[in-house]
mmCIF file of C-alpha atoms in Angstrom:
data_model
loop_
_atom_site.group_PDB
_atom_site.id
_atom_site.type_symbol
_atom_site.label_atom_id
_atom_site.label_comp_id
_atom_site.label_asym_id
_atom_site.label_seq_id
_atom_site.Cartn_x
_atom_site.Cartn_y
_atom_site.Cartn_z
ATOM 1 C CA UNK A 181 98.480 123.337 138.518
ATOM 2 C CA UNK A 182 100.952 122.031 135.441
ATOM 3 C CA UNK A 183 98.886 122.693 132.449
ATOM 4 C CA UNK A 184 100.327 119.977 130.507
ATOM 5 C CA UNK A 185 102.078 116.832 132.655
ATOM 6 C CA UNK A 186 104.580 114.402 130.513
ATOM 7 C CA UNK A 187 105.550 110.562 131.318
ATOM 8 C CA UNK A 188 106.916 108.091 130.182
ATOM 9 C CA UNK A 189 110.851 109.172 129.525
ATOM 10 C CA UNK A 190 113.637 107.787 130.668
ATOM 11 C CA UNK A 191 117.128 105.954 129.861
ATOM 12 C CA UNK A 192 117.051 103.428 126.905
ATOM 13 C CA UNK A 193 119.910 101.718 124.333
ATOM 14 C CA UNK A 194 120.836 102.961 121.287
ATOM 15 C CA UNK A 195 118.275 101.652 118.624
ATOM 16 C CA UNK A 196 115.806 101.529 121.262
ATOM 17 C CA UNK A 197 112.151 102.547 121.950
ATOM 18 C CA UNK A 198 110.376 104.489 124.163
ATOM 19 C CA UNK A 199 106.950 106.488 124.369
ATOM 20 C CA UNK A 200 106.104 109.715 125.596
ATOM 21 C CA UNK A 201 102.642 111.181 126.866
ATOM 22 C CA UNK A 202 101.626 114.111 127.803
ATOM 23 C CA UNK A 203 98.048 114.839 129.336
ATOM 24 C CA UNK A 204 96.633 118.240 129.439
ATOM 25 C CA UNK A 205 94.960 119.286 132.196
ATOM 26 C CA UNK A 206 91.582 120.592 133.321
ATOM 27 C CA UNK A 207 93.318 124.335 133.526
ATOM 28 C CA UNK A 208 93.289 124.645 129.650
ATOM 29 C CA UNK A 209 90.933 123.758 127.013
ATOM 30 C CA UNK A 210 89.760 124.439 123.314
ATOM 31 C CA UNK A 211 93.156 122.839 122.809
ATOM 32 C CA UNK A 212 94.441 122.782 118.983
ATOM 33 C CA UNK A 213 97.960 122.415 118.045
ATOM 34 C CA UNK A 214 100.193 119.889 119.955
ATOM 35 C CA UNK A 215 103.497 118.698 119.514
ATOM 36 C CA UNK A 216 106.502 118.092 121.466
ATOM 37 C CA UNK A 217 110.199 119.770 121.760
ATOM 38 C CA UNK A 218 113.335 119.205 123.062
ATOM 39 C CA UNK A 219 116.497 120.586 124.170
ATOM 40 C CA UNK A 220 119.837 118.952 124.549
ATOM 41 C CA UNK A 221 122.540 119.926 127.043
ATOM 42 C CA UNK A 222 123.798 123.718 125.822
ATOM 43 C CA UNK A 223 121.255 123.694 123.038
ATOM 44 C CA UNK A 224 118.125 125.805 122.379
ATOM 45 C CA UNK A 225 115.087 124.174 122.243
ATOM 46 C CA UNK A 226 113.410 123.030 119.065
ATOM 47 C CA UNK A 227 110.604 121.835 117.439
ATOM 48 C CA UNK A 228 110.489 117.520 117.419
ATOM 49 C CA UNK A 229 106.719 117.051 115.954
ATOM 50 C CA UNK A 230 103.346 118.608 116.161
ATOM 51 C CA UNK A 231 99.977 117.529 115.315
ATOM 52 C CA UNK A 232 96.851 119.562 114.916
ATOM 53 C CA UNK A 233 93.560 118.675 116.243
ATOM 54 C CA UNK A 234 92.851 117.279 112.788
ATOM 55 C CA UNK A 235 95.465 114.984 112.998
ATOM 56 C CA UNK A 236 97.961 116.425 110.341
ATOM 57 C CA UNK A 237 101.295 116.482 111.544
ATOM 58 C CA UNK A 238 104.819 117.754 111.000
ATOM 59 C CA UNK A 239 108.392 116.397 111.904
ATOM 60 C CA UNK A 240 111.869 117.671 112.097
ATOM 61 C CA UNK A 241 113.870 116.107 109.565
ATOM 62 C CA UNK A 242 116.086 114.735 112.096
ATOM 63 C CA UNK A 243 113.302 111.924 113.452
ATOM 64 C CA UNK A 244 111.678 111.852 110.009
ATOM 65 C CA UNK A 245 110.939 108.291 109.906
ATOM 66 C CA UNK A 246 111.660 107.465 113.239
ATOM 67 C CA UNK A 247 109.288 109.312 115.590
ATOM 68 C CA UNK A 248 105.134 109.282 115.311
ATOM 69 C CA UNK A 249 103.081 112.101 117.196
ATOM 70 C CA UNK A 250 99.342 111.058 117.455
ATOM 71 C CA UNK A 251 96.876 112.490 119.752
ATOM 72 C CA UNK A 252 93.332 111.440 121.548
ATOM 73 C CA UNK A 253 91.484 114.391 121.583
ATOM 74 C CA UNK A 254 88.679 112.948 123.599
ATOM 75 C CA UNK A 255 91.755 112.469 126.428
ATOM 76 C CA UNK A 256 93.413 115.800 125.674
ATOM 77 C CA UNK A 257 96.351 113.683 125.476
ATOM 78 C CA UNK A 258 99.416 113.807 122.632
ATOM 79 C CA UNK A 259 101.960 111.055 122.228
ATOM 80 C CA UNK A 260 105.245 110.296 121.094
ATOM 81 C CA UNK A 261 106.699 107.218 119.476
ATOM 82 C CA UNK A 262 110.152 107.356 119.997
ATOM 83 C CA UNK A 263 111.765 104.305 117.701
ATOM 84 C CA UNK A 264 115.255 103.539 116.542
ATOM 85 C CA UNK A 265 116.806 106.432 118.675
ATOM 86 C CA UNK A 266 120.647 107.666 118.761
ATOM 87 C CA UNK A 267 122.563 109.166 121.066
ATOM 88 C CA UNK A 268 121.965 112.545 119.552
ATOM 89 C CA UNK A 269 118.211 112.132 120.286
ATOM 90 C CA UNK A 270 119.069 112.937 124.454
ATOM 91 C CA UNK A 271 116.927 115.696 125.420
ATOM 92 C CA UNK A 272 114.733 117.300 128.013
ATOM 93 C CA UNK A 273 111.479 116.621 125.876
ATOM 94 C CA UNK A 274 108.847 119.329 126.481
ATOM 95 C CA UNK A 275 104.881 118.755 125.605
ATOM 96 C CA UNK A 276 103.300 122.091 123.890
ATOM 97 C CA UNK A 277 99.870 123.111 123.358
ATOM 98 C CA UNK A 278 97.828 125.733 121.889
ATOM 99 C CA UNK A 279 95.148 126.556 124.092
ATOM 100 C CA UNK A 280 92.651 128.739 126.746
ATOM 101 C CA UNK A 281 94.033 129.592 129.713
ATOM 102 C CA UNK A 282 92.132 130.215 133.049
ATOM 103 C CA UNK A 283 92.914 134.164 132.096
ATOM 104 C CA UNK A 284 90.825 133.190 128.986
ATOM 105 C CA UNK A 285 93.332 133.894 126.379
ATOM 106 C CA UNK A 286 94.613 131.334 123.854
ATOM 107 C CA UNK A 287 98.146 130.964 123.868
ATOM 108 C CA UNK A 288 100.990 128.316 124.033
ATOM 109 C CA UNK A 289 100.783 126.450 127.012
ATOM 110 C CA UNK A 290 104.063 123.880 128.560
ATOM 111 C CA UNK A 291 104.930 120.917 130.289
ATOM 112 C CA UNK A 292 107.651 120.829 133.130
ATOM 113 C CA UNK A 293 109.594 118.125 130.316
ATOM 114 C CA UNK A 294 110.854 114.385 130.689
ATOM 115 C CA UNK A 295 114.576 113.293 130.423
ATOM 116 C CA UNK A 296 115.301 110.880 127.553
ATOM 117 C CA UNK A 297 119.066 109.492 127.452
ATOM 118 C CA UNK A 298 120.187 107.449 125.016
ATOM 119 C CA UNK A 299 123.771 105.584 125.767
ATOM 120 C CA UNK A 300 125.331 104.494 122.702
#
């Protein structure tokens, strides 16, 4: 079983919307940081946003301003609020969590990632 499972990506206009979430499931637990990465087309992956499980957070300075990550912790559940997005932002987007494994040992945990495109 997928530890973490993502929705909600797809294809939107430039200075568009869309919102990401990304459920963890009952494989992991005494889950701490989250966040979200992405990788574009012949790119490595990097960092978007994380959040901790008190709720501070931290953005690449490329959706500074433009992107929220919040989390419900009672759902085991992050988000991402995807708002005036470019062209640039199109990207497998990957969910990421710190957490226990069924092997018992905390480590960093991954989604299978969601497609966003952006057409200019």
């Amino acid at each position: 079983q997928v530890p973490l499972v993502e929705s909600g990506g797809g294809l939107v206009q430039a200075g568009g919307s869309l919102r990401l979430s990304c459920a963890a499931s009952t494989t992991i637990f005494d889950i701490g940081t989250m966040g979200w990465y992405r990788q574009a087309p012949g790119k490595q992956r990097e960092l978007v946003a994380i959040v901790t499980s008190g709720g501070h957070t931290n953005y690449a300075e490329a959706v500074k301003g433009r992107f929220a990550i919040s989390r419900d912790n009672a759902k085991n559940t992050v988000y991402l609020q995807m708002n005036s997005l470019k062209p640039e932002d199109t990207a497998v987007y990957y969910c990421n969590a710190y957490a226990t494994g069924s092997h018992g040992i905390y480590e960093q945990h991954w989604g299978q990632g969601t497609q966003v495109t952006v057409s200019s």
